[in-house]
XYZ file of C-alpha atoms in Angstrom:
314
model
C 0.000 0.000 0.000
C 1.172 3.526 -0.742
C -0.226 6.951 0.187
C -3.502 5.504 1.479
C -4.224 3.503 -1.674
C -3.137 0.162 -3.109
C -0.863 -0.587 -6.031
C -1.871 -4.255 -6.353
C -4.929 -6.396 -5.673
C -5.190 -10.018 -4.573
C -7.845 -12.021 -6.431
C -9.214 -14.612 -4.016
C -10.851 -16.679 -6.772
C -13.604 -19.214 -6.140
C -11.926 -21.530 -3.635
C -8.657 -22.292 -1.815
C -9.167 -26.062 -2.028
C -6.363 -27.426 -4.304
C -8.530 -30.304 -5.584
C -11.383 -27.990 -6.517
C -8.912 -25.620 -8.163
C -7.697 -28.466 -10.392
C -11.278 -29.262 -11.399
C -12.006 -25.581 -12.060
C -8.851 -25.261 -14.177
C -9.791 -28.320 -16.280
C -13.344 -26.997 -16.664
C -12.108 -23.545 -17.717
C -9.517 -24.996 -20.096
C -12.143 -27.107 -21.866
C -14.791 -24.372 -22.056
C -12.284 -21.718 -23.148
C -10.783 -23.984 -25.829
C -14.230 -24.920 -27.153
C -15.366 -21.304 -27.024
C -12.413 -19.912 -28.978
C -12.420 -22.825 -31.446
C -16.175 -22.651 -32.027
C -16.304 -18.888 -32.450
C -13.218 -18.846 -34.676
C -14.876 -21.512 -36.826
C -17.945 -19.301 -37.262
C -15.757 -16.282 -38.104
C -13.827 -18.327 -40.674
C -16.913 -19.887 -42.281
C -18.795 -16.583 -42.549
C -15.689 -14.958 -44.043
C -14.869 -17.542 -46.726
C -18.201 -19.157 -47.673
C -20.106 -17.234 -50.354
C -23.475 -18.542 -49.125
C -22.914 -16.897 -45.738
C -22.342 -13.382 -47.077
C -25.660 -12.073 -45.743
C -26.391 -9.481 -43.010
C -27.410 -12.185 -40.517
C -24.026 -13.917 -40.768
C -22.199 -10.577 -40.789
C -23.704 -9.871 -37.356
C -22.997 -13.437 -36.240
C -19.332 -13.055 -37.236
C -19.030 -9.862 -35.200
C -20.859 -11.454 -32.282
C -18.419 -14.387 -32.328
C -15.473 -11.974 -32.300
C -17.056 -10.183 -29.339
C -17.483 -13.478 -27.478
C -13.805 -14.365 -27.978
C -12.733 -10.926 -26.735
C -15.052 -11.122 -23.717
C -13.966 -14.554 -22.487
C -10.284 -13.822 -23.244
C -10.389 -10.700 -21.071
C -10.845 -12.686 -17.858
C -10.623 -16.494 -18.189
C -6.919 -16.886 -19.221
C -5.877 -14.624 -16.321
C -7.820 -16.769 -13.851
C -6.368 -19.971 -15.337
C -2.877 -18.512 -14.936
C -3.694 -17.595 -11.329
C -4.702 -21.198 -10.572
C -1.769 -22.785 -12.423
C 0.954 -20.463 -11.094
C -0.580 -19.750 -7.710
C -0.144 -16.043 -8.449
C -3.235 -14.183 -7.265
C -1.685 -10.704 -7.454
C -2.805 -8.269 -10.146
C -1.559 -4.705 -10.456
C -3.869 -1.728 -10.077
C -3.495 -0.786 -13.764
C -4.025 -4.341 -15.018
C -7.101 -4.653 -12.823
C -8.799 -1.594 -14.293
C -7.745 -2.568 -17.824
C -9.481 -5.905 -17.225
C -12.597 -4.106 -15.939
C -12.558 -1.886 -19.035
C -12.399 -4.722 -21.571
C -14.830 -7.082 -19.821
C -17.385 -4.311 -19.330
C -16.924 -2.935 -22.850
C -17.426 -6.361 -24.443
C -20.295 -7.211 -22.097
C -22.238 -3.996 -22.722
C -21.524 -4.002 -26.478
C -22.949 -7.525 -26.630
C -26.380 -6.245 -25.573
C -26.450 -3.579 -28.282
C -25.280 -6.076 -30.890
C -28.030 -8.519 -29.862
C -30.526 -5.667 -30.330
C -29.109 -5.005 -33.804
C -29.402 -8.717 -34.629
C -33.050 -8.718 -33.523
C -33.703 -5.754 -35.849
C -32.102 -7.728 -38.685
C -34.499 -10.643 -38.008
C -37.427 -8.186 -37.901
C -36.573 -6.810 -41.348
C -35.964 -10.308 -42.780
C -39.388 -11.618 -41.700
C -41.610 -8.526 -41.649
C -40.153 -6.752 -44.695
C -38.633 -9.534 -46.835
C -39.036 -7.713 -50.155
C -37.041 -4.739 -48.881
C -34.532 -6.751 -46.825
C -31.566 -6.318 -49.168
C -32.214 -2.608 -49.545
C -32.748 -1.871 -45.846
C -29.957 -4.092 -44.516
C -27.267 -2.862 -46.879
C -23.579 -3.353 -46.123
C -23.294 0.252 -44.966
C -26.249 -0.104 -42.579
C -24.863 -3.343 -41.118
C -21.437 -1.799 -40.562
C -23.037 1.276 -38.977
C -25.057 -0.888 -36.576
C -21.957 -2.822 -35.483
C -19.872 0.340 -35.004
C -22.766 1.980 -33.144
C -22.924 -1.022 -30.803
C -19.258 -0.593 -29.875
C -19.593 3.196 -29.487
C -22.712 2.775 -27.333
C -20.916 0.263 -25.142
C -17.999 2.662 -24.721
C -20.292 5.579 -23.837
C -22.097 3.466 -21.227
C -18.983 2.283 -19.377
C -17.021 5.583 -19.372
C -18.972 7.319 -16.523
C -18.745 4.458 -13.945
C -15.177 3.603 -14.968
C -14.107 7.258 -14.554
C -15.623 7.301 -11.064
C -13.971 3.960 -10.307
C -10.539 5.434 -11.023
C -11.082 7.921 -8.170
C -11.730 5.202 -5.569
C -9.244 4.762 -2.736
C -8.422 1.430 -1.108
C -7.021 1.891 2.392
C -7.708 -1.158 4.542
C -7.720 -4.081 2.130
C -6.617 -5.063 -1.347
C -8.229 -8.513 -1.316
C -10.899 -8.863 -4.022
C -13.416 -11.605 -3.315
C -13.695 -12.586 -6.983
C -11.792 -14.432 -9.707
C -11.620 -11.291 -11.847
C -11.643 -7.542 -11.332
C -15.281 -6.517 -11.133
C -17.212 -3.414 -10.088
C -19.019 -4.722 -6.995
C -16.004 -6.393 -5.297
C -13.935 -3.233 -5.917
C -16.664 -1.053 -4.440
C -16.970 -3.363 -1.449
C -13.331 -2.948 -0.317
C -13.029 0.767 -1.121
C -12.671 3.250 1.744
C -14.155 6.055 -0.392
C -17.798 7.110 -0.424
C -19.160 4.660 -2.996
C -22.791 5.827 -3.162
C -22.344 7.774 -6.410
C -20.493 5.034 -8.270
C -22.975 2.379 -7.086
C -25.887 4.443 -8.366
C -24.043 5.167 -11.632
C -23.357 1.458 -12.220
C -27.012 0.585 -11.550
C -28.299 3.422 -13.777
C -25.962 2.441 -16.646
C -26.914 -1.234 -16.286
C -30.654 -0.479 -16.178
C -30.310 1.952 -19.087
C -28.471 -0.618 -21.207
C -30.885 -3.429 -20.413
C -33.999 -1.292 -20.908
C -32.907 0.242 -24.223
C -31.695 -2.990 -25.781
C -34.431 -5.197 -24.314
C -37.095 -2.794 -25.585
C -35.630 -3.077 -29.098
C -35.551 -6.877 -28.811
C -39.116 -7.143 -27.462
C -40.567 -4.762 -30.071
C -38.749 -6.604 -32.865
C -39.955 -10.025 -31.750
C -43.489 -8.786 -31.057
C -43.689 -7.686 -34.702
C -42.014 -10.910 -35.855
C -44.474 -13.142 -33.962
C -47.413 -11.058 -35.177
C -46.234 -11.439 -38.786
C -45.501 -15.168 -38.467
C -48.961 -15.882 -37.063
C -50.442 -14.378 -40.213
C -48.700 -16.963 -42.402
C -51.200 -19.426 -43.829
C -48.711 -22.268 -44.223
C -47.503 -24.245 -41.203
C -44.245 -24.903 -43.041
C -43.699 -21.154 -43.468
C -44.273 -20.610 -39.765
C -41.788 -23.314 -38.791
C -39.165 -21.922 -41.151
C -39.653 -18.373 -39.863
C -39.456 -19.455 -36.217
C -36.347 -21.558 -36.903
C -34.479 -18.507 -38.268
C -35.111 -16.681 -34.985
C -34.884 -19.508 -32.460
C -31.082 -19.469 -32.068
C -31.007 -15.720 -31.477
C -33.893 -15.968 -29.001
C -32.052 -18.640 -26.976
C -28.864 -16.533 -26.804
C -30.894 -13.443 -25.831
C -32.625 -15.368 -23.039
C -29.337 -16.667 -21.608
C -27.552 -13.300 -21.817
C -30.335 -11.132 -20.418
C -31.373 -13.624 -17.760
C -27.944 -13.953 -16.164
C -27.080 -10.248 -16.320
C -30.434 -9.117 -14.931
C -29.812 -11.469 -12.002
C -26.488 -9.780 -11.191
C -26.951 -6.103 -11.994
C -30.634 -5.542 -11.242
C -30.643 -7.508 -7.984
C -30.857 -5.002 -5.065
C -28.710 -7.210 -2.807
C -26.135 -8.084 -5.474
C -23.367 -6.312 -3.593
C -23.721 -8.700 -0.654
C -24.223 -11.867 -2.738
C -20.626 -12.066 -3.935
C -20.389 -15.872 -3.794
C -23.466 -16.388 -5.962
C -22.357 -13.654 -8.349
C -18.910 -15.226 -8.729
C -20.437 -18.501 -9.887
C -22.879 -16.748 -12.246
C -20.064 -14.536 -13.598
C -17.957 -17.636 -14.247
C -20.826 -19.188 -16.215
C -21.329 -15.973 -18.210
C -17.652 -15.595 -19.057
C -16.879 -19.262 -19.801
C -19.987 -21.324 -20.574
C -22.094 -18.792 -22.531
C -19.374 -18.011 -25.127
C -18.874 -21.772 -25.529
C -22.591 -22.492 -26.038
C -23.269 -19.769 -28.583
C -21.408 -21.384 -31.525
C -23.213 -24.678 -30.887
C -26.600 -22.951 -30.561
C -26.160 -21.191 -33.899
C -24.523 -24.033 -35.833
C -26.575 -26.998 -34.630
C -29.820 -25.162 -35.429
C -28.669 -23.687 -38.737
C -28.543 -25.835 -41.861
C -26.583 -23.270 -43.891
C -23.777 -23.103 -41.326
C -23.700 -26.903 -41.019
C -23.517 -27.232 -44.806
C -20.736 -24.631 -44.994
C -18.826 -26.509 -42.277
C -19.182 -29.858 -44.083
C -18.116 -28.282 -47.391
C -15.048 -26.775 -45.717
C -14.084 -30.137 -44.217
C -14.473 -31.785 -47.633
C -12.250 -29.126 -49.236
C -9.586 -29.590 -46.556
C -9.669 -33.387 -46.978
C -9.499 -33.034 -50.760
C -6.537 -30.621 -50.563
C -4.655 -32.857 -48.137
C -5.239 -35.952 -50.329
C -4.046 -34.056 -53.436
C -0.869 -33.029 -51.634
C -0.139 -36.635 -50.720
C -0.462 -37.632 -54.362
């Protein structure tokens, strides 16, 4: 400690039990590997396959990149902490980690809202889909999602940089996070707590309103279809996105809109671990296993790789 504030933090993690730490490390290694591999596969397929050059897959590619960035901002550091037994993180590294995890997390909500708008246009305005969802519009929506995420996190992060830590530098978490930092601060934290809650509620309300309005119109339009086959096809194009939306919003509402979240650190640590490790791993499987075009593109890519390798051997 120096001049009434700390220069390093100690991340306590989930447990001190060596056996449980081994199990957690194996779990994180598997989920992180599957997450990065799955999302990189989607990025590669949507970049090289001509049949996946549509707005929906453009958003999916950007969402996969976001998932890789989000999970990479916290999981590798925790795995290193378990493997090396080094729980110390510097003040600067801690706030850099907060910046990237929060930026990716908030941007994800805005990107999900943009993806729901894309599905709305595809189903409710199919004849004008290509015109409305032009390349320029898609790029603007993605850039706007990142800018919105940045604008949301700047106020609480700026206030967080003014916090002082006098009595303790032990963070009861596996990663640097707002609530554990606030809990050990010796500054008046009322303003930053309210700012975090307002920013979280604002993000969830704005994006969730867009999602709900989009899907209300989608469901209304689908129910007007005379053919059962048309209805099934329309619902199948939205089902993957709806599952991801449900998982993302459900877990984050639990943490950030829970009035007693500050005190429920143990529960929040487990939920945060699931958000940062399991959710990014599930998303590629949710989108690929329920999407025939992606599955076909994957099979075609495997065939091309096998064909190239067999030609080289000859």
